[in-house]
Amino acid sequence: MTTPSVLFVCVHNAGRSQMAAGWLRHLAGDAVEVRSAGSEPADRINPVAVEAMREVGIDIAGQVPARLTWDTAEASDVIVTMGCGDACPVFPGKRYEDWKLTDPAGQPLDVVRQVRDEIGAKVAALVADLRRD
């Protein structure tokens, strides 16, 4: 069986998608190829998201926001969108999930913690589902 690849996409690739990628790396290890990107990437990761993830032992500080490319999306098995709207390309045969999550940009740490925990639960469910496939 080949290693499945999951692409997390949000607008700035600085908060939600980076937290989701961090959770997936943490929970699945090498069993899943992890990618993240943004339709309009920021120049750096949201420092409050970094702090919230650090609290649960996951370090995303070294990640860099990346622009969503056609090739990255096409090469991914699962594409999870988080508020990127029409900027996210659609490919036949791909598995899509759209997670409705609060954007952590500009939010205080207590709100970002809630977003972090919600993402963690969604990623855990995704990992369990991928293991069944």
PDB file of C-alpha atoms in Angstrom, residues 40-112:
ATOM      1  CA  GLU A  40      -2.596  33.875  -0.301  1.00  0.00           C
ATOM      2  CA  PRO A  41       0.274  32.805   1.993  1.00  0.00           C
ATOM      3  CA  ALA A  42       1.387  35.083   4.805  1.00  0.00           C
ATOM      4  CA  ASP A  43       5.030  35.942   5.367  1.00  0.00           C
ATOM      5  CA  ARG A  44       5.215  33.945   8.608  1.00  0.00           C
ATOM      6  CA  ILE A  45       3.358  31.512  10.841  1.00  0.00           C
ATOM      7  CA  ASN A  46       0.891  33.027  13.316  1.00  0.00           C
ATOM      8  CA  PRO A  47       2.902  33.236  16.578  1.00  0.00           C
ATOM      9  CA  VAL A  48      -0.213  32.606  18.689  1.00  0.00           C
ATOM     10  CA  ALA A  49      -0.823  29.364  16.741  1.00  0.00           C
ATOM     11  CA  VAL A  50       2.811  28.399  17.383  1.00  0.00           C
ATOM     12  CA  GLU A  51       2.340  29.045  21.103  1.00  0.00           C
ATOM     13  CA  ALA A  52      -0.939  27.101  21.274  1.00  0.00           C
ATOM     14  CA  MET A  53       0.607  24.096  19.523  1.00  0.00           C
ATOM     15  CA  ARG A  54       3.694  24.236  21.720  1.00  0.00           C
ATOM     16  CA  GLU A  55       1.393  23.835  24.735  1.00  0.00           C
ATOM     17  CA  VAL A  56       0.452  20.354  23.480  1.00  0.00           C
ATOM     18  CA  GLY A  57       4.026  19.402  22.608  1.00  0.00           C
ATOM     19  CA  ILE A  58       3.880  20.092  18.863  1.00  0.00           C
ATOM     20  CA  ASP A  59       6.427  22.472  17.355  1.00  0.00           C
ATOM     21  CA  ILE A  60       5.328  24.252  14.171  1.00  0.00           C
ATOM     22  CA  ALA A  61       7.671  27.240  14.625  1.00  0.00           C
ATOM     23  CA  GLY A  62       9.966  26.152  11.778  1.00  0.00           C
ATOM     24  CA  GLN A  63       7.203  25.899   9.189  1.00  0.00           C
ATOM     25  CA  VAL A  64       6.971  28.467   6.400  1.00  0.00           C
ATOM     26  CA  PRO A  65       3.721  29.453   4.656  1.00  0.00           C
ATOM     27  CA  ALA A  66       3.630  28.122   1.093  1.00  0.00           C
ATOM     28  CA  ARG A  67       1.555  29.028  -1.943  1.00  0.00           C
ATOM     29  CA  LEU A  68      -1.009  26.482  -3.095  1.00  0.00           C
ATOM     30  CA  THR A  69       0.056  25.076  -6.454  1.00  0.00           C
ATOM     31  CA  TRP A  70      -1.850  23.008  -8.948  1.00  0.00           C
ATOM     32  CA  ASP A  71       0.821  20.287  -8.788  1.00  0.00           C
ATOM     33  CA  THR A  72       0.660  20.003  -4.993  1.00  0.00           C
ATOM     34  CA  ALA A  73      -3.111  19.648  -5.043  1.00  0.00           C
ATOM     35  CA  GLU A  74      -3.069  17.207  -7.946  1.00  0.00           C
ATOM     36  CA  ALA A  75      -0.483  15.009  -6.189  1.00  0.00           C
ATOM     37  CA  SER A  76      -2.492  14.803  -2.941  1.00  0.00           C
ATOM     38  CA  ASP A  77      -4.956  12.030  -2.109  1.00  0.00           C
ATOM     39  CA  VAL A  78      -6.970  14.004   0.447  1.00  0.00           C
ATOM     40  CA  ILE A  79      -7.500  17.762   0.295  1.00  0.00           C
ATOM     41  CA  VAL A  80      -8.830  19.450   3.423  1.00  0.00           C
ATOM     42  CA  THR A  81      -9.911  23.051   2.893  1.00  0.00           C
ATOM     43  CA  MET A  82     -10.399  25.599   5.642  1.00  0.00           C
ATOM     44  CA  GLY A  83     -11.875  28.766   4.246  1.00  0.00           C
ATOM     45  CA  CYS A  84     -10.006  29.136   0.962  1.00  0.00           C
ATOM     46  CA  GLY A  85     -13.209  29.190  -1.089  1.00  0.00           C
ATOM     47  CA  ASP A  86     -12.925  29.192  -4.859  1.00  0.00           C
ATOM     48  CA  ALA A  87      -9.121  29.447  -4.755  1.00  0.00           C
ATOM     49  CA  CYS A  88      -8.903  25.722  -4.026  1.00  0.00           C
ATOM     50  CA  PRO A  89      -8.705  23.648  -7.213  1.00  0.00           C
ATOM     51  CA  VAL A  90     -10.983  20.652  -7.608  1.00  0.00           C
ATOM     52  CA  PHE A  91      -9.711  17.418  -9.123  1.00  0.00           C
ATOM     53  CA  PRO A  92     -11.909  14.438  -9.991  1.00  0.00           C
ATOM     54  CA  GLY A  93     -11.204  11.389  -7.861  1.00  0.00           C
ATOM     55  CA  LYS A  94      -9.782  13.273  -4.888  1.00  0.00           C
ATOM     56  CA  ARG A  95     -11.254  13.064  -1.439  1.00  0.00           C
ATOM     57  CA  TYR A  96     -12.299  16.516  -0.218  1.00  0.00           C
ATOM     58  CA  GLU A  97     -13.244  17.722   3.231  1.00  0.00           C
ATOM     59  CA  ASP A  98     -14.136  21.300   4.102  1.00  0.00           C
ATOM     60  CA  TRP A  99     -13.604  22.069   7.768  1.00  0.00           C
ATOM     61  CA  LYS A 100     -15.516  25.085   9.079  1.00  0.00           C
ATOM     62  CA  LEU A 101     -13.112  26.564  11.631  1.00  0.00           C
ATOM     63  CA  THR A 102     -12.597  29.954  13.217  1.00  0.00           C
ATOM     64  CA  ASP A 103      -9.653  31.769  11.633  1.00  0.00           C
ATOM     65  CA  PRO A 104      -7.075  32.195  14.428  1.00  0.00           C
ATOM     66  CA  ALA A 105      -5.604  35.344  12.828  1.00  0.00           C
ATOM     67  CA  GLY A 106      -5.811  38.195  15.308  1.00  0.00           C
ATOM     68  CA  GLN A 107      -7.495  36.024  17.937  1.00  0.00           C
ATOM     69  CA  PRO A 108      -6.381  35.773  21.586  1.00  0.00           C
ATOM     70  CA  LEU A 109      -4.678  32.616  22.838  1.00  0.00           C
ATOM     71  CA  ASP A 110      -7.841  31.228  24.485  1.00  0.00           C
ATOM     72  CA  VAL A 111      -9.686  31.278  21.125  1.00  0.00           C
ATOM     73  CA  VAL A 112      -6.693  29.779  19.297  1.00  0.00           C
TER      74      VAL A 112
END
